Coordinates of C-alpha atoms in Angstrom, one line a residue:
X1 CA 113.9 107.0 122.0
X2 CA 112.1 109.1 124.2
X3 CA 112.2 113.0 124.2
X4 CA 114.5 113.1 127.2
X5 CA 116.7 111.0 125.9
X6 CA 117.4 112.7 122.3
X7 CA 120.4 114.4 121.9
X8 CA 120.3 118.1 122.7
X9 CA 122.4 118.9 119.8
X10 CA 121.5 117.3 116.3
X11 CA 124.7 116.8 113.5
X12 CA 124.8 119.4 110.9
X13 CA 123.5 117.2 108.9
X14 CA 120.3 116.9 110.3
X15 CA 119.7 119.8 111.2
X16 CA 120.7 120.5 106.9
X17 CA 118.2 117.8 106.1
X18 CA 115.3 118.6 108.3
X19 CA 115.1 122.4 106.9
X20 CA 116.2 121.6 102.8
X21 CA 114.6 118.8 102.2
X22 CA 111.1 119.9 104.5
X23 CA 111.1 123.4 102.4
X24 CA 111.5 121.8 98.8
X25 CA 108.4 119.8 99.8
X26 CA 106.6 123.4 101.5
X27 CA 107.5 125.1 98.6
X28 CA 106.5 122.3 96.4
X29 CA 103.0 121.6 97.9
X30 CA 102.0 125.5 99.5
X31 CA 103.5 127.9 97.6
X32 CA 101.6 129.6 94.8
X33 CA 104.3 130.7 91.7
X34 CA 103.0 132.7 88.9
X35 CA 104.1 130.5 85.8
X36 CA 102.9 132.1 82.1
X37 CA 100.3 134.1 83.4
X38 CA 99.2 130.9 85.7
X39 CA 99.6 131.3 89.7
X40 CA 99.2 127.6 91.1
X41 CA 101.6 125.8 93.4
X42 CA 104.9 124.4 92.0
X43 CA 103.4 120.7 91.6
X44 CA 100.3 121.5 89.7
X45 CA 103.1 123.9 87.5
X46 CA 105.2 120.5 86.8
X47 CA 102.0 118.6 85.7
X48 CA 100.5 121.0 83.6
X49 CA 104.5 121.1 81.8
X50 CA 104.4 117.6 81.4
X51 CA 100.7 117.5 80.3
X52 CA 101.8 120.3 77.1
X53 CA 105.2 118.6 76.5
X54 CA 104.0 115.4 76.0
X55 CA 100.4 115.9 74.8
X56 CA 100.5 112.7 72.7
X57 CA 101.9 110.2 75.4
X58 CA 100.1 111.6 78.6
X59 CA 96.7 109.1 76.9
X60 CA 98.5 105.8 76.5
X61 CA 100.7 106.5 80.0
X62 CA 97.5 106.7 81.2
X63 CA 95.8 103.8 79.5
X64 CA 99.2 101.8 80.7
X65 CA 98.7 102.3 84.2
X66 CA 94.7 101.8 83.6
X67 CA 95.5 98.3 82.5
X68 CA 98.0 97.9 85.3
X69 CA 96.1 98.9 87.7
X70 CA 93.1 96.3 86.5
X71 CA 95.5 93.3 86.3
X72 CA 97.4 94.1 89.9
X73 CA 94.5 92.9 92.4
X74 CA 94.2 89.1 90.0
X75 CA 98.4 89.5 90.5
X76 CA 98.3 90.1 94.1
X77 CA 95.2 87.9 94.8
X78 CA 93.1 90.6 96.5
X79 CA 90.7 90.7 93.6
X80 CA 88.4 87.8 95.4
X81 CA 89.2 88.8 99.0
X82 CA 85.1 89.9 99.8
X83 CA 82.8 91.2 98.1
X84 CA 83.7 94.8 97.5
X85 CA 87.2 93.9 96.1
X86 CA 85.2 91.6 93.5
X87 CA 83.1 94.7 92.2
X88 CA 86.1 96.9 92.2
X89 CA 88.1 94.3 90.4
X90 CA 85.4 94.4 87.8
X91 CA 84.8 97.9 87.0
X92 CA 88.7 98.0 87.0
X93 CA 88.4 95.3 84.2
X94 CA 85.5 98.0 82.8
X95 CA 87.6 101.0 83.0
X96 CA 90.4 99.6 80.5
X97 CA 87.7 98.5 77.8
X98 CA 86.6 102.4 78.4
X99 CA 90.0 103.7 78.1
X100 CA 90.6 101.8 75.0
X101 CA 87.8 102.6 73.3
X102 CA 87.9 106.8 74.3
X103 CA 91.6 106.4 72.9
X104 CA 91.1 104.7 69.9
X105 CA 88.3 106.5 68.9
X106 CA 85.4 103.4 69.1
X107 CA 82.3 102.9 71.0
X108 CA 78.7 103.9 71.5
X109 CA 78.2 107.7 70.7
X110 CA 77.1 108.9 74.0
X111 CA 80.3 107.8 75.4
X112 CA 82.1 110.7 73.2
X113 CA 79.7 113.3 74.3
X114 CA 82.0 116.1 75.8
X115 CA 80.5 115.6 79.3
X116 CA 81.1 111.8 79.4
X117 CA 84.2 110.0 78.6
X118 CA 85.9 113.2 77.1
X119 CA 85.1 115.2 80.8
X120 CA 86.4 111.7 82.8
X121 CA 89.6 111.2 81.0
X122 CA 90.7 114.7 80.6
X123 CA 89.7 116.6 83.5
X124 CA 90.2 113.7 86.2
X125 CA 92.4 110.6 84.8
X126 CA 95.2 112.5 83.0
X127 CA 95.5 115.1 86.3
X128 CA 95.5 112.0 88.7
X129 CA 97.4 109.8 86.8
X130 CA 100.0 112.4 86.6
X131 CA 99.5 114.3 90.1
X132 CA 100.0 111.2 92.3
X133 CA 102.6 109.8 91.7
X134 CA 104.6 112.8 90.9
X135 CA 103.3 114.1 94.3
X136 CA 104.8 111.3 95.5
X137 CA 108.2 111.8 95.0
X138 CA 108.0 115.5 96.5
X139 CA 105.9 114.1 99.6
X140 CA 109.1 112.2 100.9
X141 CA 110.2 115.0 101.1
X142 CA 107.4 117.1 102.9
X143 CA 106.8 113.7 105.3
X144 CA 109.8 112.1 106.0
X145 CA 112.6 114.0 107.5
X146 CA 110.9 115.8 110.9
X147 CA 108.4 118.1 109.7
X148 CA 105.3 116.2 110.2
X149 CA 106.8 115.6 113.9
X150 CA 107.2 119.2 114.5
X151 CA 103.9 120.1 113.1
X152 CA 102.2 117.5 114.7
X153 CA 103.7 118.5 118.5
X154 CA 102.6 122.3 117.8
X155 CA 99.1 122.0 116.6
X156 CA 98.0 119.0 119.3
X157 CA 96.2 121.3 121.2
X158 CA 94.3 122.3 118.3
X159 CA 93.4 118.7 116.6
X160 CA 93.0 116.8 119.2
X161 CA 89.9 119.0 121.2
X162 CA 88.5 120.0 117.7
X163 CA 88.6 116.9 115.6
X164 CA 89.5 113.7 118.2
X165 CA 92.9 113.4 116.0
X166 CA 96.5 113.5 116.5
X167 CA 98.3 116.7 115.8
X168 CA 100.4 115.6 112.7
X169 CA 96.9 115.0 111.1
X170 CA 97.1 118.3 110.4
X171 CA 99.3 118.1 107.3
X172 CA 96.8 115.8 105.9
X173 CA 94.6 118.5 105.6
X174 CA 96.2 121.3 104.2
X175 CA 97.9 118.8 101.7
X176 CA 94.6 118.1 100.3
X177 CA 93.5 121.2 99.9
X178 CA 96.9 122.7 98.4
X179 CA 97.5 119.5 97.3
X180 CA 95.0 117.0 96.4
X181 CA 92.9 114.8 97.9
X182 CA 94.4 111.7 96.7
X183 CA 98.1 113.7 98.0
X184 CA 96.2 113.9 101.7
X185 CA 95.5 110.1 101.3
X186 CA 98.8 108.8 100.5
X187 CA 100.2 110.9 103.5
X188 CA 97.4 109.1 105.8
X189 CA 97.5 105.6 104.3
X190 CA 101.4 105.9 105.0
X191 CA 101.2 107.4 108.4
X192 CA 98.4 104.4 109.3
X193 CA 100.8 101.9 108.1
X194 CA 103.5 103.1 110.4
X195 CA 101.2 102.3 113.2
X196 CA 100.8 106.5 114.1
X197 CA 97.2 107.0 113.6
X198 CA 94.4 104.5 115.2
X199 CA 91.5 103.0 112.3
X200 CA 89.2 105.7 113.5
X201 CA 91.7 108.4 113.6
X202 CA 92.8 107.3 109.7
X203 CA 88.9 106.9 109.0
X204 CA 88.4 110.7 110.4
X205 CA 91.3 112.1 108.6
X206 CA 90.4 110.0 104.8
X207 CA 86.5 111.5 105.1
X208 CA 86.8 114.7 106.9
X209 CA 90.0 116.3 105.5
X210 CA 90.7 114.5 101.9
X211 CA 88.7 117.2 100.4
X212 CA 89.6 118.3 96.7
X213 CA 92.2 120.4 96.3
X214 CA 92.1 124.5 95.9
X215 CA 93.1 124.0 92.5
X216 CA 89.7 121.9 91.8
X217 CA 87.9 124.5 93.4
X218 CA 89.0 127.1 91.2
X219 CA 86.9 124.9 88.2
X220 CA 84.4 124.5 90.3
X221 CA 84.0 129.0 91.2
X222 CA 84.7 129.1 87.1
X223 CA 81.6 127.1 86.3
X224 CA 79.3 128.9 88.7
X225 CA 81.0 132.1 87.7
X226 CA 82.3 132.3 91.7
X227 CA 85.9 133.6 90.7
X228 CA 84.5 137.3 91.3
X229 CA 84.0 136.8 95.2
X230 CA 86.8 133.7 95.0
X231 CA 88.5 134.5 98.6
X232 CA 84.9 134.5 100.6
X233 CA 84.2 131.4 98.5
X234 CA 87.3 129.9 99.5
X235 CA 87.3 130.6 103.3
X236 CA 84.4 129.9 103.5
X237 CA 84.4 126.3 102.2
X238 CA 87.8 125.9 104.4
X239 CA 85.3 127.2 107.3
X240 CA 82.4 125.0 106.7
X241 CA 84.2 121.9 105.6
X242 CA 86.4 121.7 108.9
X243 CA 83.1 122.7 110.8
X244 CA 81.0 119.8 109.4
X245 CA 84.1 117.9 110.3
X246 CA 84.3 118.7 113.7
X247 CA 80.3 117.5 114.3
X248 CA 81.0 114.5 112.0
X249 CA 83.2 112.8 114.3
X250 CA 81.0 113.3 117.4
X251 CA 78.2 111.0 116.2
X252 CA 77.4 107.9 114.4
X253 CA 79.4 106.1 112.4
X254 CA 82.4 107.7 113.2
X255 CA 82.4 108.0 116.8
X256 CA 82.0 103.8 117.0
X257 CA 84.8 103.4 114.8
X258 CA 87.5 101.2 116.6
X259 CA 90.2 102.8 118.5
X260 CA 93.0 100.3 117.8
X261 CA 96.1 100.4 115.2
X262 CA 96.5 98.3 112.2
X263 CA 98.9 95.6 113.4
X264 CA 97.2 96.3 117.1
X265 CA 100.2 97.9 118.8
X266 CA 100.7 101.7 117.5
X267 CA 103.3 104.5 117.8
X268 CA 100.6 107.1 119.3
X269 CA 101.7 110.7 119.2
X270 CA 103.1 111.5 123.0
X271 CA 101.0 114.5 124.5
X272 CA 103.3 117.3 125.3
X273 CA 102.1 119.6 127.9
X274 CA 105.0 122.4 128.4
X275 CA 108.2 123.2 126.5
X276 CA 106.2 122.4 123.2
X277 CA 109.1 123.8 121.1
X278 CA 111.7 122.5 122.2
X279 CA 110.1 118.9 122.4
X280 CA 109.0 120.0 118.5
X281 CA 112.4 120.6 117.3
X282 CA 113.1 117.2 119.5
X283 CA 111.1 114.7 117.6
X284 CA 111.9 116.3 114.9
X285 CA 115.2 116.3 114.9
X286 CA 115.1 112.5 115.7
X287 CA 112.9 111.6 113.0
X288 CA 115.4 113.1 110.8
X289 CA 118.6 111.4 111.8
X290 CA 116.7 107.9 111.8
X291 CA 115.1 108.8 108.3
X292 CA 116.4 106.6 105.0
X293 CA 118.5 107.9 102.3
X294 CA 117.0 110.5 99.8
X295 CA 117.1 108.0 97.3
X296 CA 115.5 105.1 99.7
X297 CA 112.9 107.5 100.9
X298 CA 112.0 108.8 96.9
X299 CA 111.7 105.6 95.7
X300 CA 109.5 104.2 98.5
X301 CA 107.2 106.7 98.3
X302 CA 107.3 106.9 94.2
X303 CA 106.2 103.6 94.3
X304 CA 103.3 103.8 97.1
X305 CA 102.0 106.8 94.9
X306 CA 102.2 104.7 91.8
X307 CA 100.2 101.4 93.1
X308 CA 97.8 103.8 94.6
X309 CA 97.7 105.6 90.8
X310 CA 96.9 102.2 89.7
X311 CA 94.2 101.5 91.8
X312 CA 92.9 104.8 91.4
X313 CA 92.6 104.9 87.9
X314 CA 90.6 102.1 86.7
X315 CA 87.8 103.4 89.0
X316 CA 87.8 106.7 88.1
X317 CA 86.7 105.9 84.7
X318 CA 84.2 103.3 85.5
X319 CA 82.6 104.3 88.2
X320 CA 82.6 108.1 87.2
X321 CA 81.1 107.3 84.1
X322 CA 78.3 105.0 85.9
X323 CA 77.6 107.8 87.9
X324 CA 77.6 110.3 85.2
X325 CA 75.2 107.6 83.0
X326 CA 72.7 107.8 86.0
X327 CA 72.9 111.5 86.2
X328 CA 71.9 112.2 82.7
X329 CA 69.7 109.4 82.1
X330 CA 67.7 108.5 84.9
X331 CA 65.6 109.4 87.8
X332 CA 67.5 108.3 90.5
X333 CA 69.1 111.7 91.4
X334 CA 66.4 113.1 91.3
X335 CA 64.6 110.6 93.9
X336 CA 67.7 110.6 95.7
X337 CA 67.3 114.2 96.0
X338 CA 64.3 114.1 98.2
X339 CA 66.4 113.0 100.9
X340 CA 68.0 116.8 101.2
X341 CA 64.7 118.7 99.5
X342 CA 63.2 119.2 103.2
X343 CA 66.7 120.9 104.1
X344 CA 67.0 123.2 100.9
X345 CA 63.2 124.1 101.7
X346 CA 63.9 124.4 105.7
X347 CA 67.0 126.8 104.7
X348 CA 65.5 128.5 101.9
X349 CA 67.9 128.2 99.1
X350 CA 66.4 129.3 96.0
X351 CA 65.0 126.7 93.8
X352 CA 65.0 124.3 96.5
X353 CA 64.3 121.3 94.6
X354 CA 67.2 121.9 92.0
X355 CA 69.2 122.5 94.6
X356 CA 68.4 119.2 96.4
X357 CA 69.2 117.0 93.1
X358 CA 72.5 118.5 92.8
X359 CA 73.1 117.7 96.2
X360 CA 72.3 114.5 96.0
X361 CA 74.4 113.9 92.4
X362 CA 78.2 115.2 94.4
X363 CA 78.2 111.5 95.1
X364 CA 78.6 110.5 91.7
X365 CA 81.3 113.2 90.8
X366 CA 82.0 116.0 92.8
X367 CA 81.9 118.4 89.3
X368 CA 78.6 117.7 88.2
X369 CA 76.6 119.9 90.9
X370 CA 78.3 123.1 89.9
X371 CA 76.6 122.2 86.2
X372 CA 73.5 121.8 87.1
X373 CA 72.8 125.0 89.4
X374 CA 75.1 127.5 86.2
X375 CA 72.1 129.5 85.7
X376 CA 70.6 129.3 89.5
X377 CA 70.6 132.5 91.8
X378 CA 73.9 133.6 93.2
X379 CA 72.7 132.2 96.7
X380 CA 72.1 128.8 94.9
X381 CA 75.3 128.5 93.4
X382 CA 77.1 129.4 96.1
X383 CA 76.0 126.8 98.5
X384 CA 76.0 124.4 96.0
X385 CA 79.5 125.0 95.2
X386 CA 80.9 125.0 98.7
X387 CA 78.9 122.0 99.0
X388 CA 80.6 120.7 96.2
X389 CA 83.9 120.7 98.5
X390 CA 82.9 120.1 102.1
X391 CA 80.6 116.7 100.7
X392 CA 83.8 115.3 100.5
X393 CA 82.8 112.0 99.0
X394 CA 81.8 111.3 95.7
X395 CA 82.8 107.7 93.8
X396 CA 84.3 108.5 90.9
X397 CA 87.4 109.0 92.5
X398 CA 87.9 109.2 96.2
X399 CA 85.5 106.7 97.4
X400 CA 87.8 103.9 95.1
X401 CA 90.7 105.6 96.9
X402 CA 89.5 105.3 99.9
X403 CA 88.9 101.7 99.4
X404 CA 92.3 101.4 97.9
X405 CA 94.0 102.1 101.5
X406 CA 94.9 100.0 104.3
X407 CA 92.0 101.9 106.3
X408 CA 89.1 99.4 106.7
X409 CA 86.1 101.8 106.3
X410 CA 82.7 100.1 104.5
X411 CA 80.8 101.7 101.4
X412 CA 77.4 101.8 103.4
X413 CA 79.4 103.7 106.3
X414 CA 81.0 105.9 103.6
X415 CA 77.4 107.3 102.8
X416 CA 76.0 107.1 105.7
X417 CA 79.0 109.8 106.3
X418 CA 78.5 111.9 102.9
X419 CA 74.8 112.2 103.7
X420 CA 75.5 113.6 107.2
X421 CA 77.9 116.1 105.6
X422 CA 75.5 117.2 102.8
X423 CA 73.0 118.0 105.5
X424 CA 75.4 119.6 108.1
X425 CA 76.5 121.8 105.5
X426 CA 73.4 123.2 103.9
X427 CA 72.2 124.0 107.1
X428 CA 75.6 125.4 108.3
X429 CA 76.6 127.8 105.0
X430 CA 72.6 128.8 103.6
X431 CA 72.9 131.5 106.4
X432 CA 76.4 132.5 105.7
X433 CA 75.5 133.0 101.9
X434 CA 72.8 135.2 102.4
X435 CA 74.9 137.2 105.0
X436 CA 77.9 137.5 102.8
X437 CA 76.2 138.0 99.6

């Protein structure tokens, strides 16, 4: 149906369903609540109550969906589609032999050291496992009855110049970072499988706007002992990872990414050059009356946010811990390092060569930086700690989520990106740190 052709005066209904259901899911997602002492957003409130009330399940939910989620790609036969999907499949298979053994209390003793399996399973797996699918059920309601249509007609003038995508993106980025990340993904995996965002579009959105969430970042300021100056630390990442975005997508890999849809013909947003309003309230009014049931609409998107858990998962624990194994006991951060040492040096961050390996280990885990610069100079642990954010990629969680998507995006491609994002934004935030602090 075309603009000019939708009905100039919606049903009650709609109109009832367009504003309930879209500010439950605001309110769920954006809100902050104060909740025992605790201000975080409504959804983050509901996982922490489910975390304390059922302490002794949340492991072996976790463990189920672990094991789940390494038997569903032998189930579905994707497991031996290339190669990537064969080394996943297999450090899915290694994640439940981790899970079992953290769980049950067996296994070599460096796996139980607090910063290893301990960190993975209780600071990233429980949260996820929980967060997702959860997230889920609240984003049918944030997504599916007009207010991704109305959003998306406003801001086109803003995403489209700035970032090459359309204006719904938009509420893929602020999900993730009220959200989460994997929150932002499930809203673009969705939105590319209804044929509304082209593979480079999807590919722009998954690596330039699934940054972790504010709540993540609030570990992240704790450990660096940030929380002081939290607000300049916060807009500032905002400012420097939507910056490093915005160059991102203007050169190489991104800007050869293919411009078609997934099933080759797409439902592009329409550009809207006057009466943006009114042809706001349009489209969203007719995605509302053509939108399923409640129920329909919950339980599709409870289940999209529960396979994605499942692939999730898995990697998390395998991969994390590989990366966290390499961090502590081998050189290859630190060679890796080199790559960004001539950058810290150029910018002068202090201890440049410290700051360079922690650079270089975000793409293990995106918390393990902020540990090794603790005791660097303010300067150091600020731009490390943006950094931190605005990398984006790391693979113990998003990069298998990433790959868990529709959105055909390689690993080499993946870092090619990360490394363009860790140099973009020590050069763009070392002077900002010295001005500000």
């Amino acid at each position: 149906m075309n603009i000019q052709e939708t009905p100039n005066s919606p049903s009650g209904t709609t109109i009832l369903k367009f504003f309930l259901f879209s500010l439950i899911g605001i309110f769920t997602f954006f809100i902050p609540i104060t909740i025992n002492g605790t201000s975080s957003i409504p959804l983050d409130h509901i996982v922490t109550f489910i975390q304390t009330s059922f302490g002794s399940l949340v492991p072996y939910y976790a463990l189920l969906v672990i094991v789940l989620g390494a038997a569903y790609p032998f189930y579905n036969q994707s497991w031996n589609k290339d190669a990537v999907n064969m080394v996943l499949s297999f450090f899915k298979l290694l994640g439940v032999l981790v899970a079992v053994m953290l769980i049950f209390n067996f296994g070599p003793g460096w796996l139980f050291d607090p910063s290893m399996g301990p960190f993975l399973f209780e600071k990233l797996v429980i949260p996820v496992g929980l967060l997702v699918p959860i997230g889920a059920v609240f984003l049918a309601l944030l997504v599916g009855y007009g207010l991704l249509e109305f959003i998306g007609v406003m801001l086109q003038p803003i995403m489209r110049p700035i970032w090459k995508t359309p204006g719904r993106s938009a509420i893929d980025a602020v999900a993730s970072f009220v959200g989460s990340y994997s929150i932002g993904l499930l809203i673009t995996n969705r939105v590319f499988k209804e044929g509304k965002y082209t593979v480079k579009e999807a590919t722009i959105i998954a690596t330039g706007f699934s940054t972790v969430s504010a709540t993540f970042m609030i570990v992240v300021a704790k450990t660096l002992g940030l929380m002081e100056i939290w607000n300049t630390y916060f807009w500032v990442t905002l400012f420097v990872t939507f910056l490093v975005t915005a160059i991102t997508v203007r050169i190489w890999p991104l800007n050869t990414i293919s411009d078609t849809y997934i099933d080759g013909k797409g439902n592009p947003e329409e550009v809207i050059k006057k009466n943006r309003i009114k042809a706001a309230w349009s489209q969203a009014m007719e995605a509302a009356a053509q939108s399923p049931s409640i129920g329909k609409n919950i339980w599709m998107n409870l289940k999209d946010g529960f396979i994605m858990t499942m692939a999730i998962l898995p990697s998390i624990l395998s991969v994390g811990l590989l990366g966290l194994v390499l961090a502590e006991y081998t050189p290859v951060f630190d060679i890796l390092g080199y790559i960004f040492y001539p950058f810290t040096l150029l910018m002068q961050v202090p201890e440049p060569l410290l700051a360079a390996k922690a650079s270089a280990i975000e793409i293990a885990e995106m918390f393990l930086p902020a540990l090794l610069v603790a005791e660097a100079p303010i300067i150091t642990k600020f731009v490390i700690g943006t950094l931190s954010v605005s990398a984006i990629l790391f693979f113990s969680a998003l990069i298998p989520c990433i790959l868990s998507t529709e959105i055909p995006v390689s690993i080499p491609k993946l870092i090619v990106i990360w490394i363009e994002r860790t140099i973009l934004t020590i050069i763009i935030v070392t002077p900002i740190a010295y001005l500000l602090l």
